[in-house]
């Protein structure tokens, strides 16, 4: 198993103490977490993208570029790039720039996002969210694999004539994961192209995400792709590690309960309304290192995932966040890495060296 630290850069006060850092300090924490994640041996770091709600992650490419400049080994990812509301030409340019800065360490995860308020911000109709995602991904994929692109356009993308986006990616098109939280569409889109799937696994019961993964694997096989490339990633709920369950629940429980009570946004509601319920039956990773190991192993038993993403409790004091990250990296990850091996990002990975060429692209290029 591989491990990724995800920060969607929530910007809220601690719901118990009212403490809140400045935006500048919050960004500095994101960068410092990434540096420590590399130092302590995690495999990837991801930055989210939100354009509504209590988040300051509207410019993930800026943060990823800063992380690229301060790291040398760790892989970079997005979580997610909200492609439905973005210009594919600009996405191709911005993320290829990060790929060059990091010398080929970039993956991205695309999705339509789950903040309903973002669509009117960009003059878009939320009823078109899935068509926007599919058409824009087809164009992004083409721009990264071809030069001199001519594109006929659609209701969701404009025509292009003889376009070559610059810079080109570092060593072939970056791997694109498809984020899937609540519907089968993104899972099916990932399978259509032979791309990996990233299951949110963050707020709903595990079985809900298992259905998405099952659909992905069935569709991946139906499209005839190399099964070695059917990688799956999975997120998680809150991460809070302590020496005992009681200590973890006592320290983080009031924060969790207050945050859940304050969240009433479509797509972000959870049935796990208190910390005890979330720890017992939900995706929250709250407890001792062994409890976290056991729960991730239970996730794997249903999802069979290769990449586990974690997120820190960003409203608690930053030194405590780093302590939790260090304990995860040194007490949890090594055990699961040994017990649940994967070919992801190894020489056995079908995309090792990014040997992805236009000839290998099995989806027709619109003209």
Short mmCIF file of C-alpha atoms in Angstrom, two decimals, residues 75-321:
data_model
loop_
_atom_site.label_atom_id
_atom_site.label_comp_id
_atom_site.label_asym_id
_atom_site.label_seq_id
_atom_site.Cartn_x
_atom_site.Cartn_y
_atom_site.Cartn_z
CA UNK A 75 4.83 12.56 -5.56
CA UNK A 76 2.41 15.45 -6.05
CA UNK A 77 -1.32 15.07 -6.63
CA UNK A 78 -4.50 17.12 -6.63
CA UNK A 79 -7.57 16.18 -4.69
CA UNK A 80 -9.49 17.02 -6.78
CA UNK A 81 -8.88 19.26 -9.75
CA UNK A 82 -12.44 20.53 -10.31
CA UNK A 83 -12.23 20.08 -14.07
CA UNK A 84 -15.95 20.68 -14.62
CA UNK A 85 -15.54 24.41 -13.91
CA UNK A 86 -12.07 24.91 -15.45
CA UNK A 87 -10.60 25.63 -18.89
CA UNK A 88 -8.85 22.44 -20.10
CA UNK A 89 -6.23 24.46 -21.97
CA UNK A 90 -5.26 26.29 -18.79
CA UNK A 91 -5.32 23.05 -16.78
CA UNK A 92 -2.98 21.45 -19.32
CA UNK A 93 -0.59 24.41 -19.08
CA UNK A 94 -0.64 24.86 -15.31
CA UNK A 95 -0.22 21.23 -14.34
CA UNK A 96 2.42 20.58 -17.02
CA UNK A 97 4.35 23.47 -15.47
CA UNK A 98 4.18 21.74 -12.07
CA UNK A 99 5.20 18.48 -13.74
CA UNK A 100 8.29 20.18 -15.14
CA UNK A 101 9.11 21.91 -11.84
CA UNK A 102 8.88 18.58 -10.02
CA UNK A 103 10.66 16.66 -12.81
CA UNK A 104 7.82 14.25 -13.45
CA UNK A 105 6.47 13.72 -9.93
CA UNK A 106 2.92 14.80 -10.80
CA UNK A 107 -0.33 12.83 -10.83
CA UNK A 108 -3.67 14.62 -10.80
CA UNK A 109 -7.12 13.58 -9.64
CA UNK A 110 -10.04 15.08 -11.52
CA UNK A 111 -13.68 15.39 -10.55
CA UNK A 112 -16.72 17.61 -10.75
CA UNK A 113 -16.36 18.67 -7.12
CA UNK A 114 -19.01 18.48 -4.43
CA UNK A 115 -19.61 22.17 -3.69
CA UNK A 116 -22.84 22.98 -5.48
CA UNK A 117 -22.25 26.73 -5.07
CA UNK A 118 -19.18 26.69 -7.33
CA UNK A 119 -21.08 26.24 -10.60
CA UNK A 120 -22.87 29.62 -10.61
CA UNK A 121 -19.56 31.27 -9.68
CA UNK A 122 -18.26 30.20 -13.09
CA UNK A 123 -21.50 30.84 -14.96
CA UNK A 124 -22.25 27.14 -15.31
CA UNK A 125 -25.35 25.04 -14.75
CA UNK A 126 -24.95 22.29 -12.17
CA UNK A 127 -27.24 20.09 -14.28
CA UNK A 128 -24.39 19.94 -16.83
CA UNK A 129 -21.71 18.91 -14.33
CA UNK A 130 -21.18 15.38 -15.69
CA UNK A 131 -21.16 16.38 -19.37
CA UNK A 132 -18.74 19.21 -18.53
CA UNK A 133 -16.40 16.76 -16.81
CA UNK A 134 -16.45 14.18 -19.61
CA UNK A 135 -15.94 16.64 -22.47
CA UNK A 136 -13.26 18.65 -20.72
CA UNK A 137 -11.36 15.53 -19.75
CA UNK A 138 -11.41 14.27 -23.34
CA UNK A 139 -9.85 17.58 -24.40
CA UNK A 140 -7.29 17.68 -21.57
CA UNK A 141 -6.22 14.13 -22.36
CA UNK A 142 -5.78 15.02 -26.02
CA UNK A 143 -3.79 18.20 -25.30
CA UNK A 144 -1.31 16.26 -23.15
CA UNK A 145 -0.84 13.48 -25.71
CA UNK A 146 -0.77 15.38 -28.98
CA UNK A 147 0.70 18.49 -30.54
CA UNK A 148 -1.03 20.58 -33.19
CA UNK A 149 -4.45 19.66 -31.80
CA UNK A 150 -7.55 20.57 -33.77
CA UNK A 151 -10.74 20.13 -31.77
CA UNK A 152 -14.26 20.41 -33.15
CA UNK A 153 -15.72 21.68 -29.90
CA UNK A 154 -18.97 20.76 -28.17
CA UNK A 155 -21.60 22.46 -26.02
CA UNK A 156 -19.01 22.31 -23.22
CA UNK A 157 -15.69 22.99 -24.99
CA UNK A 158 -14.74 25.52 -27.67
CA UNK A 159 -13.18 24.67 -31.05
CA UNK A 160 -9.39 24.72 -31.33
CA UNK A 161 -7.16 24.78 -34.40
CA UNK A 162 -3.55 23.55 -34.45
CA UNK A 163 -2.96 24.06 -30.72
CA UNK A 164 0.09 22.83 -28.84
CA UNK A 165 -0.01 23.64 -25.14
CA UNK A 166 3.26 24.62 -23.51
CA UNK A 167 5.10 23.50 -21.55
CA UNK A 168 4.72 19.89 -22.52
CA UNK A 169 4.57 17.42 -19.61
CA UNK A 170 7.95 16.27 -18.29
CA UNK A 171 7.93 12.68 -19.58
CA UNK A 172 4.59 11.94 -21.17
CA UNK A 173 1.10 12.66 -19.90
CA UNK A 174 0.76 12.58 -16.10
CA UNK A 175 -1.40 9.85 -14.66
CA UNK A 176 -4.97 10.99 -14.09
CA UNK A 177 -7.06 9.54 -11.27
CA UNK A 178 -10.84 10.03 -11.22
CA UNK A 179 -12.37 11.06 -7.91
CA UNK A 180 -15.68 9.37 -7.14
CA UNK A 181 -17.77 10.20 -4.08
CA UNK A 182 -21.45 9.50 -4.62
CA UNK A 183 -22.26 8.35 -8.17
CA UNK A 184 -21.17 5.79 -10.70
CA UNK A 185 -20.36 8.33 -13.43
CA UNK A 186 -16.75 9.09 -12.48
CA UNK A 187 -16.06 5.40 -11.86
CA UNK A 188 -17.35 4.59 -15.34
CA UNK A 189 -15.34 7.44 -16.90
CA UNK A 190 -12.15 6.19 -15.28
CA UNK A 191 -12.83 2.67 -16.53
CA UNK A 192 -13.56 3.91 -20.06
CA UNK A 193 -10.09 5.40 -20.35
CA UNK A 194 -8.25 2.75 -18.33
CA UNK A 195 -7.39 5.29 -15.63
CA UNK A 196 -7.23 4.64 -11.88
CA UNK A 197 -10.11 5.46 -9.53
CA UNK A 198 -9.98 7.45 -6.29
CA UNK A 199 -12.84 6.65 -3.91
CA UNK A 200 -13.61 9.44 -1.44
CA UNK A 201 -14.36 6.99 1.41
CA UNK A 202 -14.72 10.02 3.66
CA UNK A 203 -18.23 10.56 4.99
CA UNK A 204 -20.51 7.67 3.92
CA UNK A 205 -20.64 4.01 4.96
CA UNK A 206 -17.91 1.84 3.45
CA UNK A 207 -20.34 -0.22 1.39
CA UNK A 208 -21.46 2.87 -0.55
CA UNK A 209 -17.90 3.29 -1.82
CA UNK A 210 -17.55 -0.42 -2.37
CA UNK A 211 -20.37 -0.26 -4.91
CA UNK A 212 -18.48 2.42 -6.85
CA UNK A 213 -15.26 0.38 -6.85
CA UNK A 214 -17.08 -2.77 -7.96
CA UNK A 215 -18.65 -0.88 -10.87
CA UNK A 216 -15.25 0.54 -11.83
CA UNK A 217 -13.55 -2.84 -11.91
CA UNK A 218 -16.38 -4.42 -13.91
CA UNK A 219 -16.32 -1.59 -16.46
CA UNK A 220 -12.50 -1.59 -16.59
CA UNK A 221 -12.57 -5.26 -17.56
CA UNK A 222 -15.41 -4.73 -20.04
CA UNK A 223 -13.35 -2.11 -21.87
CA UNK A 224 -10.49 -4.59 -22.18
CA UNK A 225 -7.77 -2.64 -20.37
CA UNK A 226 -4.68 -4.21 -18.81
CA UNK A 227 -5.93 -5.23 -15.34
CA UNK A 228 -2.55 -4.32 -13.84
CA UNK A 229 -3.49 -0.68 -14.29
CA UNK A 230 -6.78 -0.83 -12.37
CA UNK A 231 -5.38 0.96 -9.33
CA UNK A 232 -7.74 2.25 -6.66
CA UNK A 233 -7.14 4.99 -4.12
CA UNK A 234 -9.26 5.65 -1.04
CA UNK A 235 -9.66 8.60 1.24
CA UNK A 236 -10.69 8.52 4.88
CA UNK A 237 -12.46 10.50 7.52
CA UNK A 238 -10.71 12.42 10.25
CA UNK A 239 -7.29 11.17 11.41
CA UNK A 240 -6.46 11.51 15.09
CA UNK A 241 -3.95 9.19 16.75
CA UNK A 242 -3.36 8.93 20.49
CA UNK A 243 -2.02 6.37 22.98
CA UNK A 244 -5.52 5.16 23.89
CA UNK A 245 -8.96 5.22 22.32
CA UNK A 246 -10.29 7.17 25.26
CA UNK A 247 -7.64 9.86 24.86
CA UNK A 248 -8.30 10.18 21.12
CA UNK A 249 -12.07 10.41 21.55
CA UNK A 250 -11.78 12.87 24.44
CA UNK A 251 -9.35 15.12 22.56
CA UNK A 252 -10.94 15.06 19.12
CA UNK A 253 -14.55 14.16 19.88
CA UNK A 254 -15.75 17.69 20.73
CA UNK A 255 -14.10 19.04 17.57
CA UNK A 256 -15.61 16.33 15.37
CA UNK A 257 -19.08 16.71 16.85
CA UNK A 258 -19.05 20.48 16.46
CA UNK A 259 -17.82 20.35 12.86
CA UNK A 260 -20.45 17.79 11.87
CA UNK A 261 -23.17 19.85 13.54
CA UNK A 262 -22.08 22.93 11.58
CA UNK A 263 -21.95 21.13 8.22
CA UNK A 264 -25.23 21.14 6.36
CA UNK A 265 -24.13 21.33 2.74
CA UNK A 266 -25.59 18.94 0.12
CA UNK A 267 -22.96 16.34 -0.77
CA UNK A 268 -21.06 16.86 2.49
CA UNK A 269 -23.50 15.46 5.04
CA UNK A 270 -22.57 12.31 6.92
CA UNK A 271 -24.80 9.82 8.70
CA UNK A 272 -22.17 9.52 11.45
CA UNK A 273 -23.39 12.33 13.68
CA UNK A 274 -21.11 11.80 16.70
CA UNK A 275 -17.57 10.65 17.27
CA UNK A 276 -18.49 7.28 18.81
CA UNK A 277 -20.59 6.36 15.77
CA UNK A 278 -17.87 7.57 13.38
CA UNK A 279 -15.17 5.56 15.13
CA UNK A 280 -17.26 2.39 15.37
CA UNK A 281 -18.86 2.30 11.93
CA UNK A 282 -17.63 5.23 9.83
CA UNK A 283 -14.44 6.11 7.96
CA UNK A 284 -12.92 8.19 10.78
CA UNK A 285 -9.39 7.07 11.69
CA UNK A 286 -9.52 7.99 15.36
CA UNK A 287 -7.82 5.91 18.03
CA UNK A 288 -4.56 4.10 18.66
CA UNK A 289 -2.08 3.26 15.88
CA UNK A 290 -3.30 -0.35 15.94
CA UNK A 291 -6.93 0.74 15.62
CA UNK A 292 -6.01 2.85 12.58
CA UNK A 293 -4.12 -0.09 11.07
CA UNK A 294 -7.09 -2.37 11.62
CA UNK A 295 -9.58 0.07 10.12
CA UNK A 296 -7.50 0.72 6.99
CA UNK A 297 -7.09 -3.04 6.61
CA UNK A 298 -10.90 -3.30 6.82
CA UNK A 299 -11.18 -0.63 4.11
CA UNK A 300 -8.79 -2.68 2.00
CA UNK A 301 -10.78 -5.85 2.56
CA UNK A 302 -13.74 -4.21 0.81
CA UNK A 303 -12.05 -1.83 -1.64
CA UNK A 304 -8.78 -3.62 -2.42
CA UNK A 305 -7.15 -0.21 -2.74
CA UNK A 306 -3.52 0.54 -3.49
CA UNK A 307 -3.28 4.12 -2.22
CA UNK A 308 -4.57 5.35 1.13
CA UNK A 309 -5.10 9.09 1.56
CA UNK A 310 -5.22 10.73 4.98
CA UNK A 311 -6.04 14.26 6.13
CA UNK A 312 -4.97 15.97 9.33
CA UNK A 313 -7.39 17.66 11.77
CA UNK A 314 -6.50 21.18 10.66
CA UNK A 315 -8.37 23.09 13.36
CA UNK A 316 -6.28 21.65 16.20
CA UNK A 317 -2.91 23.26 17.09
CA UNK A 318 -0.30 22.63 14.40
CA UNK A 319 2.25 20.86 16.64
CA UNK A 320 -0.44 18.27 17.44
CA UNK A 321 -1.13 17.83 13.73
#
